[in-house]
Amino acid sequence: MMIRKIICIITVLFTALLFPCCNNNMEQVTLGTLLDEMTDFSRLSTIRGMNYKTIQYSSYDRRSISPDRPGWFANEDGFGEEPVPGFMKVLSPPDSSGKGVYLICDTTGPGVIQRLWSASITGTIRLFIDSQDIPVYEGNAQDFFQNTLKALSNGMVIINGTDSFRQFDASYFPVPFSGRCRIEWTGSIKDPHFYHVGLRLYEKGTSVESFSKKSLSVYENEIIRTDSLLRNQNYNNLPPNTINESRDVVLEPGNKALVLNINGPGSVIRFSAKIKSSNLKNALRQTLLKITFDNAAIPQVEAPVGDFFCTLPDINPFFSLPVSVMSDSTMICRFVMPFKENARIELENHSSEDIRFSSGIDYFPGNWQDGKSMHFHAHWSISNDLTTGDEDSLTKDILYLNSSGKGRIAGTAALLHNPSNVPTSWGNWWGEGDEKIFIDSDTFPSYFGTGSEDYFNYSWSSSRLFSYPYCGQPINEGPGNRGYVTNFRWHISDDIPFSEKIVFFMEIRHHGIVRNFSYARIVYFYRLPGISAESGSVKSADLREISYLPWSPLAFKGSAGWKFIQAEEITEHNKYISTEYDNFWANGKILKWTPPDNGKVLKLSINSSEERIKTRIGLTMANTSDAGALSFQLNDHPVRFGNRDTLSLLSHSVRFLDNYFSEEVTLKKGRNELTLRMTNADKNRSARIDFLWMR
């Protein structure tokens, strides 16, 4: 029974991937067709059915009016008590209890709600569709924005496990309407009310079947199937008529190689690669990938290999719908790439080491349609040596893309190095800035966001590593948000079409002044051929060596008032203790402890000048692939760190630094002993302690 179910899921997935959605101007848009689009890559590569524009309503700071006027970088966007309420309109001013009624959006014509997001929102939402006076939904605002299916269905649709339509703090459950969409919020303007509402607005005359409670019953099988596809994709088996081309090349420093050359017409449906080098970090950034379709003068794809696959500065395993990095270091791209005459894949080695590159292409012959098929593009750029901060004079709009022609955005990624010395997210957060996307003749952005992490579907500058079908943060080296960070978001069901041009900016605004900031970004998009490509190719200077700057933890904002002590300074060294040196660690070194069994302990000395001081103790430790689990005692009494009796530091992918704080403890005057015990100790497990926090 289980085997039959798996075969069924795989068969449906292949169908969704390889055959374009039949949606066009004559076919009715329904909840069912919208669900089909959520796993249909091939529809993105054609203009067929692209009879809509997309816009976003958000709680952005209403003082932002124009780049040439004060307030363009204003940042009061949902925290509460903004100078100007972040809504379309105040429908009812606050009453004696402080609650008012505010209009989030009101649009007429056929369309669909594609994406909802909130970091936090109190109060109540009322959703009106078409000309109905009774709301389709009236209830908890946060449930509406983050758990849309559950909120709308009220338990009617049962999904096993976590609802995959929710991806971190965003929800992608589609809500179609034929004539109107109106959303009202009732709540206190003093409370948090962050929101994004992403809408697709169809051309007049498009037939759309509006959402209703009945839709949930009619399309229940499609809901469950799409949830299953998003959750359980298996892309490793391809249909029998797939053609595979593969090649291994070894490139010496400074050399170039033609990896693959495929004659058309055809469509690439899977591109996989592995890269090996004695310096993998540099190889990932300094191996330049170029993909050229139909003998274009400038490659449609030009990006470092690691950046293209969203894995920098190391191999960071993750799974998402169009791009994944496997635990065996295989990098996979599943974006459909049509071509008429040929497709060429080339590499350039800008590093000082030999690199070995293994690649494979799976493609289907045929399918190119003149005037309808679009080429796949990946536009990469980088800004090095930036100085940023929390003042308007240090805030910048970073250009992601400026493109002419007709096409659509299918995804973006940010790959940056944040060398802040502050060890907490509140203090080293880099992404206070908003996305601003101008489409066609826009004089004000169709998308004006509320923060970089909000665009990437998470919130509150989370340092957590995560990946979902449409978004992810596979690397955040820490502590907090410092070091190398990668965020990605795929616009699969909420693609962004443009008919003439598109200009995409993302603000960079930091909590504190930081110099030598590096910000790389890549935009994945489709465009009809015949338009000149973006000017400026990638230069060798852009592909500088991956390195870490020396740093020492700084007391600022979230770390204000704390004193930092290197772990190796407060312990007695023995044969189970060593020191590792790397600028990744604070002050260039970290204490490594490898006990042979759980009978061995590590003792850190903490001195107090006063009797019975109540405080908390912090530890910044490394999460690594060989890490063990720790328990703690202070002066022979058990103490919890990170709200846990036993703290596992195991990372199944990348190394990163994280902060862990104890419950409140009492220090005696003089010497105190913090004792660490590894509960699963053996000769292959270690613990790395960078520094201790005291105040």
Short mmCIF file of C-alpha atoms in Angstrom, two decimals, residues 2 29 33 54 87 102 157 258 263 284 292 315 341 344 357 387 435 443 462 530 542 627 689:
data_model
loop_
_atom_site.label_atom_id
_atom_site.label_comp_id
_atom_site.label_asym_id
_atom_site.label_seq_id
_atom_site.Cartn_x
_atom_site.Cartn_y
_atom_site.Cartn_z
CA MET A 2 2.82 2.40 0.94
CA VAL A 29 -9.13 30.00 -12.64
CA THR A 33 -5.79 25.25 -10.93
CA THR A 54 1.07 41.29 -8.98
CA PHE A 87 -3.01 51.11 6.34
CA TYR A 102 -8.41 49.88 9.53
CA VAL A 157 -9.47 19.84 5.71
CA LEU A 258 33.19 24.00 -22.01
CA ASN A 263 21.64 20.99 -29.39
CA LEU A 284 32.52 27.85 -4.57
CA THR A 292 24.30 30.46 -22.64
CA ILE A 315 28.42 23.00 1.20
CA GLU A 341 19.11 26.00 -30.89
CA ARG A 344 26.16 25.74 -23.43
CA PHE A 357 33.67 19.78 -11.46
CA THR A 387 29.68 50.74 5.29
CA GLU A 435 12.30 45.37 -0.67
CA THR A 443 6.35 55.65 -10.00
CA SER A 462 15.93 34.97 13.36
CA GLY A 530 15.57 39.52 -28.28
CA ASP A 542 34.17 40.51 -7.59
CA ALA A 627 29.64 17.88 18.66
CA ILE A 689 33.44 26.79 23.78
#
